[in-house]
JSON list of C-alpha atoms in Angstrom, two decimals:
[
{"chain": "A", "resi": 1, "resn": "MET", "atom": "CA", "xyz": [30.68, 38.44, 51.86]},
{"chain": "A", "resi": 2, "resn": "GLU", "atom": "CA", "xyz": [33.39, 38.41, 49.13]},
{"chain": "A", "resi": 3, "resn": "SER", "atom": "CA", "xyz": [31.19, 36.26, 46.74]},
{"chain": "A", "resi": 4, "resn": "TYR", "atom": "CA", "xyz": [28.14, 38.32, 47.30]},
{"chain": "A", "resi": 5, "resn": "VAL", "atom": "CA", "xyz": [29.81, 41.54, 46.71]},
{"chain": "A", "resi": 6, "resn": "SER", "atom": "CA", "xyz": [31.67, 40.34, 43.52]},
{"chain": "A", "resi": 7, "resn": "ASP", "atom": "CA", "xyz": [28.34, 39.48, 41.86]},
{"chain": "A", "resi": 8, "resn": "CYS", "atom": "CA", "xyz": [26.34, 42.49, 43.03]},
{"chain": "A", "resi": 9, "resn": "TYR", "atom": "CA", "xyz": [25.36, 45.20, 40.79]},
{"chain": "A", "resi": 10, "resn": "ASP", "atom": "CA", "xyz": [23.00, 46.93, 43.20]},
{"chain": "A", "resi": 11, "resn": "ALA", "atom": "CA", "xyz": [24.60, 50.24, 44.06]},
{"chain": "A", "resi": 12, "resn": "ILE", "atom": "CA", "xyz": [22.09, 51.26, 46.84]},
{"chain": "A", "resi": 13, "resn": "ALA", "atom": "CA", "xyz": [22.54, 47.85, 48.54]},
{"chain": "A", "resi": 14, "resn": "VAL", "atom": "CA", "xyz": [26.45, 48.04, 48.64]},
{"chain": "A", "resi": 15, "resn": "PHE", "atom": "CA", "xyz": [25.97, 51.71, 49.75]},
{"chain": "A", "resi": 16, "resn": "LEU", "atom": "CA", "xyz": [23.64, 50.59, 52.58]},
{"chain": "A", "resi": 17, "resn": "CYS", "atom": "CA", "xyz": [26.26, 47.98, 53.57]},
{"chain": "A", "resi": 18, "resn": "ILE", "atom": "CA", "xyz": [28.90, 50.63, 53.72]},
{"chain": "A", "resi": 19, "resn": "HIS", "atom": "CA", "xyz": [26.84, 52.95, 56.06]},
{"chain": "A", "resi": 20, "resn": "LEU", "atom": "CA", "xyz": [25.91, 49.91, 58.16]},
{"chain": "A", "resi": 21, "resn": "VAL", "atom": "CA", "xyz": [29.57, 49.11, 58.58]},
{"chain": "A", "resi": 22, "resn": "LEU", "atom": "CA", "xyz": [30.41, 52.68, 59.47]},
{"chain": "A", "resi": 23, "resn": "ARG", "atom": "CA", "xyz": [27.69, 52.87, 62.08]},
{"chain": "A", "resi": 24, "resn": "PHE", "atom": "CA", "xyz": [28.66, 49.51, 63.62]},
{"chain": "A", "resi": 25, "resn": "ARG", "atom": "CA", "xyz": [32.34, 50.77, 63.65]},
{"chain": "A", "resi": 26, "resn": "ALA", "atom": "CA", "xyz": [31.37, 54.05, 65.34]},
{"chain": "A", "resi": 27, "resn": "LEU", "atom": "CA", "xyz": [29.22, 51.96, 67.90]},
{"chain": "A", "resi": 28, "resn": "MET", "atom": "CA", "xyz": [32.10, 49.65, 68.77]},
{"chain": "A", "resi": 29, "resn": "ALA", "atom": "CA", "xyz": [34.29, 52.59, 69.16]},
{"chain": "A", "resi": 30, "resn": "LYS", "atom": "CA", "xyz": [32.02, 54.23, 71.38]},
{"chain": "A", "resi": 31, "resn": "ARG", "atom": "CA", "xyz": [31.62, 51.12, 73.46]},
{"chain": "A", "resi": 32, "resn": "SER", "atom": "CA", "xyz": [35.38, 50.66, 73.53]},
{"chain": "A", "resi": 33, "resn": "VAL", "atom": "CA", "xyz": [35.37, 47.32, 71.55]},
{"chain": "A", "resi": 34, "resn": "PRO", "atom": "CA", "xyz": [38.47, 47.31, 69.41]},
{"chain": "A", "resi": 35, "resn": "ALA", "atom": "CA", "xyz": [38.57, 43.75, 68.68]},
{"chain": "A", "resi": 36, "resn": "VAL", "atom": "CA", "xyz": [36.40, 44.10, 65.50]},
{"chain": "A", "resi": 37, "resn": "ASP", "atom": "CA", "xyz": [38.03, 47.11, 64.05]},
{"chain": "A", "resi": 38, "resn": "GLY", "atom": "CA", "xyz": [40.08, 45.05, 61.63]},
{"chain": "A", "resi": 39, "resn": "TYR", "atom": "CA", "xyz": [36.88, 43.28, 60.37]},
{"chain": "A", "resi": 40, "resn": "TRP", "atom": "CA", "xyz": [35.10, 46.63, 59.77]},
{"chain": "A", "resi": 41, "resn": "GLY", "atom": "CA", "xyz": [38.22, 47.97, 57.92]},
{"chain": "A", "resi": 42, "resn": "TRP", "atom": "CA", "xyz": [38.33, 44.78, 55.80]},
{"chain": "A", "resi": 43, "resn": "LEU", "atom": "CA", "xyz": [34.65, 45.08, 54.87]},
{"chain": "A", "resi": 44, "resn": "LEU", "atom": "CA", "xyz": [35.01, 48.75, 53.95]},
{"chain": "A", "resi": 45, "resn": "GLU", "atom": "CA", "xyz": [38.05, 47.91, 51.78]},
{"chain": "A", "resi": 46, "resn": "LEU", "atom": "CA", "xyz": [35.71, 45.34, 50.01]},
{"chain": "A", "resi": 47, "resn": "LEU", "atom": "CA", "xyz": [32.72, 47.47, 49.64]},
{"chain": "A", "resi": 48, "resn": "TRP", "atom": "CA", "xyz": [34.04, 50.91, 48.68]},
{"chain": "A", "resi": 49, "resn": "PRO", "atom": "CA", "xyz": [35.78, 49.71, 45.45]},
{"chain": "A", "resi": 50, "resn": "ARG", "atom": "CA", "xyz": [32.79, 47.65, 44.45]},
{"chain": "A", "resi": 51, "resn": "PHE", "atom": "CA", "xyz": [30.38, 50.74, 45.02]},
{"chain": "A", "resi": 52, "resn": "GLU", "atom": "CA", "xyz": [32.87, 52.94, 43.01]},
{"chain": "A", "resi": 53, "resn": "LEU", "atom": "CA", "xyz": [32.90, 50.30, 40.08]},
{"chain": "A", "resi": 54, "resn": "ILE", "atom": "CA", "xyz": [29.26, 50.08, 39.95]},
{"chain": "A", "resi": 55, "resn": "LEU", "atom": "CA", "xyz": [28.77, 53.95, 39.80]},
{"chain": "A", "resi": 56, "resn": "GLU", "atom": "CA", "xyz": [31.58, 53.98, 37.18]},
{"chain": "A", "resi": 57, "resn": "LEU", "atom": "CA", "xyz": [29.52, 51.38, 35.15]},
{"chain": "A", "resi": 58, "resn": "HIS", "atom": "CA", "xyz": [26.41, 53.72, 35.56]},
{"chain": "A", "resi": 59, "resn": "ILE", "atom": "CA", "xyz": [28.37, 56.66, 34.33]},
{"chain": "A", "resi": 60, "resn": "GLN", "atom": "CA", "xyz": [29.71, 54.78, 31.41]},
{"chain": "A", "resi": 61, "resn": "SER", "atom": "CA", "xyz": [26.28, 53.65, 30.52]},
{"chain": "A", "resi": 62, "resn": "VAL", "atom": "CA", "xyz": [24.87, 57.23, 30.55]},
{"chain": "A", "resi": 63, "resn": "GLN", "atom": "CA", "xyz": [27.76, 58.55, 28.52]},
{"chain": "A", "resi": 64, "resn": "SER", "atom": "CA", "xyz": [27.47, 55.80, 25.88]},
{"chain": "A", "resi": 65, "resn": "THR", "atom": "CA", "xyz": [23.63, 56.20, 25.44]},
{"chain": "A", "resi": 66, "resn": "ASP", "atom": "CA", "xyz": [22.44, 57.47, 22.11]},
{"chain": "A", "resi": 67, "resn": "PRO", "atom": "CA", "xyz": [19.76, 60.07, 22.59]},
{"chain": "A", "resi": 68, "resn": "GLN", "atom": "CA", "xyz": [18.06, 59.21, 19.41]},
{"chain": "A", "resi": 69, "resn": "ARG", "atom": "CA", "xyz": [17.22, 55.72, 20.60]},
{"chain": "A", "resi": 70, "resn": "LEU", "atom": "CA", "xyz": [15.53, 56.99, 23.65]},
{"chain": "A", "resi": 71, "resn": "GLY", "atom": "CA", "xyz": [12.20, 57.62, 22.20]},
{"chain": "A", "resi": 72, "resn": "GLY", "atom": "CA", "xyz": [9.99, 60.59, 21.06]},
{"chain": "A", "resi": 73, "resn": "LEU", "atom": "CA", "xyz": [8.95, 63.67, 22.75]},
{"chain": "A", "resi": 74, "resn": "ASP", "atom": "CA", "xyz": [6.54, 63.52, 25.58]},
{"chain": "A", "resi": 75, "resn": "THR", "atom": "CA", "xyz": [5.12, 65.93, 28.18]},
{"chain": "A", "resi": 76, "resn": "ARG", "atom": "CA", "xyz": [6.08, 63.80, 31.17]},
{"chain": "A", "resi": 77, "resn": "PRO", "atom": "CA", "xyz": [9.52, 63.45, 32.45]},
{"chain": "A", "resi": 78, "resn": "HIS", "atom": "CA", "xyz": [11.61, 60.85, 30.67]},
{"chain": "A", "resi": 79, "resn": "TYR", "atom": "CA", "xyz": [11.99, 57.48, 32.46]},
{"chain": "A", "resi": 80, "resn": "ILE", "atom": "CA", "xyz": [15.81, 57.84, 32.67]},
{"chain": "A", "resi": 81, "resn": "THR", "atom": "CA", "xyz": [15.35, 61.23, 34.34]},
{"chain": "A", "resi": 82, "resn": "ARG", "atom": "CA", "xyz": [12.97, 59.56, 36.93]},
{"chain": "A", "resi": 83, "resn": "ARG", "atom": "CA", "xyz": [15.20, 56.73, 37.49]},
{"chain": "A", "resi": 84, "resn": "TYR", "atom": "CA", "xyz": [18.22, 58.99, 38.02]},
{"chain": "A", "resi": 85, "resn": "ALA", "atom": "CA", "xyz": [16.13, 61.13, 40.44]},
{"chain": "A", "resi": 86, "resn": "GLU", "atom": "CA", "xyz": [15.16, 58.18, 42.43]},
{"chain": "A", "resi": 87, "resn": "PHE", "atom": "CA", "xyz": [18.59, 56.73, 42.50]},
{"chain": "A", "resi": 88, "resn": "SER", "atom": "CA", "xyz": [20.31, 60.06, 43.55]},
{"chain": "A", "resi": 89, "resn": "SER", "atom": "CA", "xyz": [17.74, 60.76, 46.10]},
{"chain": "A", "resi": 90, "resn": "ALA", "atom": "CA", "xyz": [18.17, 57.32, 47.64]},
{"chain": "A", "resi": 91, "resn": "ILE", "atom": "CA", "xyz": [22.06, 57.87, 47.76]},
{"chain": "A", "resi": 92, "resn": "VAL", "atom": "CA", "xyz": [21.84, 61.40, 49.06]},
{"chain": "A", "resi": 93, "resn": "SER", "atom": "CA", "xyz": [19.34, 60.41, 51.91]},
{"chain": "A", "resi": 94, "resn": "ILE", "atom": "CA", "xyz": [21.43, 57.41, 52.99]},
{"chain": "A", "resi": 95, "resn": "ASN", "atom": "CA", "xyz": [24.50, 59.84, 52.85]},
{"chain": "A", "resi": 96, "resn": "GLN", "atom": "CA", "xyz": [22.97, 62.57, 55.00]},
{"chain": "A", "resi": 97, "resn": "THR", "atom": "CA", "xyz": [23.72, 60.54, 58.24]},
{"chain": "A", "resi": 98, "resn": "LEU", "atom": "CA", "xyz": [27.37, 59.87, 57.60]},
{"chain": "A", "resi": 99, "resn": "PRO", "atom": "CA", "xyz": [28.37, 62.23, 54.78]},
{"chain": "A", "resi": 100, "resn": "SER", "atom": "CA", "xyz": [30.95, 60.83, 52.28]},
{"chain": "A", "resi": 101, "resn": "ASP", "atom": "CA", "xyz": [32.92, 63.00, 49.90]},
{"chain": "A", "resi": 102, "resn": "ARG", "atom": "CA", "xyz": [33.56, 59.90, 47.74]},
{"chain": "A", "resi": 103, "resn": "SER", "atom": "CA", "xyz": [29.98, 59.27, 47.06]},
{"chain": "A", "resi": 104, "resn": "ASP", "atom": "CA", "xyz": [29.30, 62.91, 46.44]},
{"chain": "A", "resi": 105, "resn": "ALA", "atom": "CA", "xyz": [32.09, 63.02, 44.00]},
{"chain": "A", "resi": 106, "resn": "LEU", "atom": "CA", "xyz": [30.67, 60.03, 42.04]},
{"chain": "A", "resi": 107, "resn": "LEU", "atom": "CA", "xyz": [27.09, 61.41, 42.10]},
{"chain": "A", "resi": 108, "resn": "ALA", "atom": "CA", "xyz": [28.38, 64.61, 40.71]},
{"chain": "A", "resi": 109, "resn": "ARG", "atom": "CA", "xyz": [30.08, 62.72, 37.83]},
{"chain": "A", "resi": 110, "resn": "LEU", "atom": "CA", "xyz": [26.82, 60.73, 37.19]},
{"chain": "A", "resi": 111, "resn": "GLN", "atom": "CA", "xyz": [24.85, 63.96, 37.01]}
]
């Protein structure tokens, strides 16, 4: 898992993994199986910093973009706007089941 996460730049995949771990952790707590709590905690300690790093890279990319190089005027929404909308809607829809202030704060900064 460490080697996969260290080479992964897919924010949605990492965020899905975080939510899967949170769901499995809740399920194990509901079933009174505390034996794997340490494992779930370790996975979250591995995944959250990576997700935050990937989002920080997205934020830096948007901040360093030169608007003059993005193309001419068009009546359709710009492709960067569409990509942001798709990305943020994916994160928000995943986050609805188990809300996280950490991801909301990062999305606000990206916006």
